[in-house]
Amino acid sequence: MAARVRYDEVGVGTEIPSREFTVKRVDLLRFCGACSDYTMTHWNERVAKAVGLPDVIAHGTFTIAEAVRVVTDWVGDPGALVEYSVRRFSHPVVVPDDDEGARLDVRGRIEKKLDDNQVVVRLSASSGGREVMSGARAVVRLA
Amino acid sequence: MALNHDFVGRTHKPTEIYEVSREKIRDYALATGDTHPAYLDPEAAKELGYPDVIAPPSFAVMLFFRFGGWPLYDPEFGKKKEPVCVHRAQRTTHRRPIQPGDRLVQTTTVDDMRVLGEHEQWTMTHTIDTVDGEHVCTVVNTILSRGTAAPGEG
């Protein structure tokens, strides 16, 4: 493995480059197909509204996958990622049927240094002004 | 309770083999919009020290639905088509990246079921190993079944 960030160059509180993602309906359709999860709230506005959601929502699985990219892109080697977790998908990423889509803003900050060159990155992600994940973290092995 | 809480502690028999291919990794990576060269280009992956491309970390999560989504569709489990479930929590732990040629099997255990006000939730652990017994990844999913708890429970 070849992480390009060195363990001894980072400390608790170090911020990693933030990123903004755009999520459109077609992105959710692609993800439905790629992971065989065709739950109707991810593509059908009628069903989403019938169950009390404001509109179609992104898969939690998709949201955390996007968030983790700020970590894998930062270290340069996606195989250096040891673990990622979210304690609660606290608010859905609502994806309107328009040309702009939803915005997902992701930030990360080193929360803890572990043994074996590993660090814990605390992730936060917001969409529409609300945090969409609480207790999201990634563990990554640095060089 | 709409769901059958007797499922706590139950383990589904290991799934059939899922054979990982470069093309599926490519399709999955493009579907997430993540075009990191380690997923797409074997030469780039070799520069990082891998024998071939690797799968994105979230690839392992995809196996749940590919393997039939147990216990979601087990009639005895009690999950109905509506109301729909929502994803509440997830943890994915890798021993190593998933690679083309991996022949994976998944074993799922229901660890916990509980009532949360008007809702119910369950947590399951998916253990992903190669057919030869090498442990590759563990995925833990917590799913919330909205509004299915009987009034007064929890």
mmCIF file with all atom_site columns, N, CA and C in Angstrom, chain A residues 22 47 51 54 73 96 109 112 120 131:
data_model
loop_
_atom_site.group_PDB
_atom_site.id
_atom_site.type_symbol
_atom_site.label_atom_id
_atom_site.label_alt_id
_atom_site.label_comp_id
_atom_site.label_asym_id
_atom_site.label_entity_id
_atom_site.label_seq_id
_atom_site.pdbx_PDB_ins_code
_atom_site.Cartn_x
_atom_site.Cartn_y
_atom_site.Cartn_z
_atom_site.occupancy
_atom_site.B_iso_or_equiv
_atom_site.pdbx_formal_charge
_atom_site.auth_seq_id
_atom_site.auth_comp_id
_atom_site.auth_asym_id
_atom_site.auth_atom_id
_atom_site.pdbx_PDB_model_num
ATOM 1  N N  . THR A 1 22  ? -22.213 16.967 -6.090 1.00 0.00 ? 22  THR A N  1
ATOM 2  C CA . THR A 1 22  ? -23.567 17.175 -6.601 1.00 0.00 ? 22  THR A CA 1
ATOM 3  C C  . THR A 1 22  ? -24.217 15.810 -6.796 1.00 0.00 ? 22  THR A C  1
ATOM 4  N N  . VAL A 1 47  ? -43.787 7.444  -4.289 1.00 0.00 ? 47  VAL A N  1
ATOM 5  C CA . VAL A 1 47  ? -43.629 6.591  -3.110 1.00 0.00 ? 47  VAL A CA 1
ATOM 6  C C  . VAL A 1 47  ? -42.933 7.355  -1.985 1.00 0.00 ? 47  VAL A C  1
ATOM 7  N N  . VAL A 1 51  ? -44.603 8.095  1.874  1.00 0.00 ? 51  VAL A N  1
ATOM 8  C CA . VAL A 1 51  ? -44.096 7.642  3.180  1.00 0.00 ? 51  VAL A CA 1
ATOM 9  C C  . VAL A 1 51  ? -43.595 8.819  4.023  1.00 0.00 ? 51  VAL A C  1
ATOM 10 N N  . PRO A 1 54  ? -39.854 14.426 1.904  1.00 0.00 ? 54  PRO A N  1
ATOM 11 C CA . PRO A 1 54  ? -40.138 15.584 1.060  1.00 0.00 ? 54  PRO A CA 1
ATOM 12 C C  . PRO A 1 54  ? -39.997 15.291 -0.432 1.00 0.00 ? 54  PRO A C  1
ATOM 13 N N  . ASP A 1 73  ? -9.263  10.034 -1.361 1.00 0.00 ? 73  ASP A N  1
ATOM 14 C CA . ASP A 1 73  ? -8.577  10.947 -2.279 1.00 0.00 ? 73  ASP A CA 1
ATOM 15 C C  . ASP A 1 73  ? -7.428  11.672 -1.570 1.00 0.00 ? 73  ASP A C  1
ATOM 16 N N  . PRO A 1 96  ? -33.876 16.595 -5.627 1.00 0.00 ? 96  PRO A N  1
ATOM 17 C CA . PRO A 1 96  ? -35.013 17.050 -6.437 1.00 0.00 ? 96  PRO A CA 1
ATOM 18 C C  . PRO A 1 96  ? -34.874 16.624 -7.902 1.00 0.00 ? 96  PRO A C  1
ATOM 19 N N  . ARG A 1 109 ? -11.676 15.789 9.672  1.00 0.00 ? 109 ARG A N  1
ATOM 20 C CA . ARG A 1 109 ? -10.673 16.301 10.594 1.00 0.00 ? 109 ARG A CA 1
ATOM 21 C C  . ARG A 1 109 ? -10.142 15.117 11.399 1.00 0.00 ? 109 ARG A C  1
ATOM 22 N N  . LYS A 1 112 ? -8.106  11.365 16.136 1.00 0.00 ? 112 LYS A N  1
ATOM 23 C CA . LYS A 1 112 ? -7.302  10.534 17.019 1.00 0.00 ? 112 LYS A CA 1
ATOM 24 C C  . LYS A 1 112 ? -6.204  9.861  16.213 1.00 0.00 ? 112 LYS A C  1
ATOM 25 N N  . VAL A 1 120 ? -7.888  8.168  13.031 1.00 0.00 ? 120 VAL A N  1
ATOM 26 C CA . VAL A 1 120 ? -9.344  8.233  12.939 1.00 0.00 ? 120 VAL A CA 1
ATOM 27 C C  . VAL A 1 120 ? -9.712  9.608  12.388 1.00 0.00 ? 120 VAL A C  1
ATOM 28 N N  . GLU A 1 131 ? -27.002 18.570 8.848  1.00 0.00 ? 131 GLU A N  1
ATOM 29 C CA . GLU A 1 131 ? -26.059 17.450 8.919  1.00 0.00 ? 131 GLU A CA 1
ATOM 30 C C  . GLU A 1 131 ? -26.811 16.163 8.556  1.00 0.00 ? 131 GLU A C  1
#
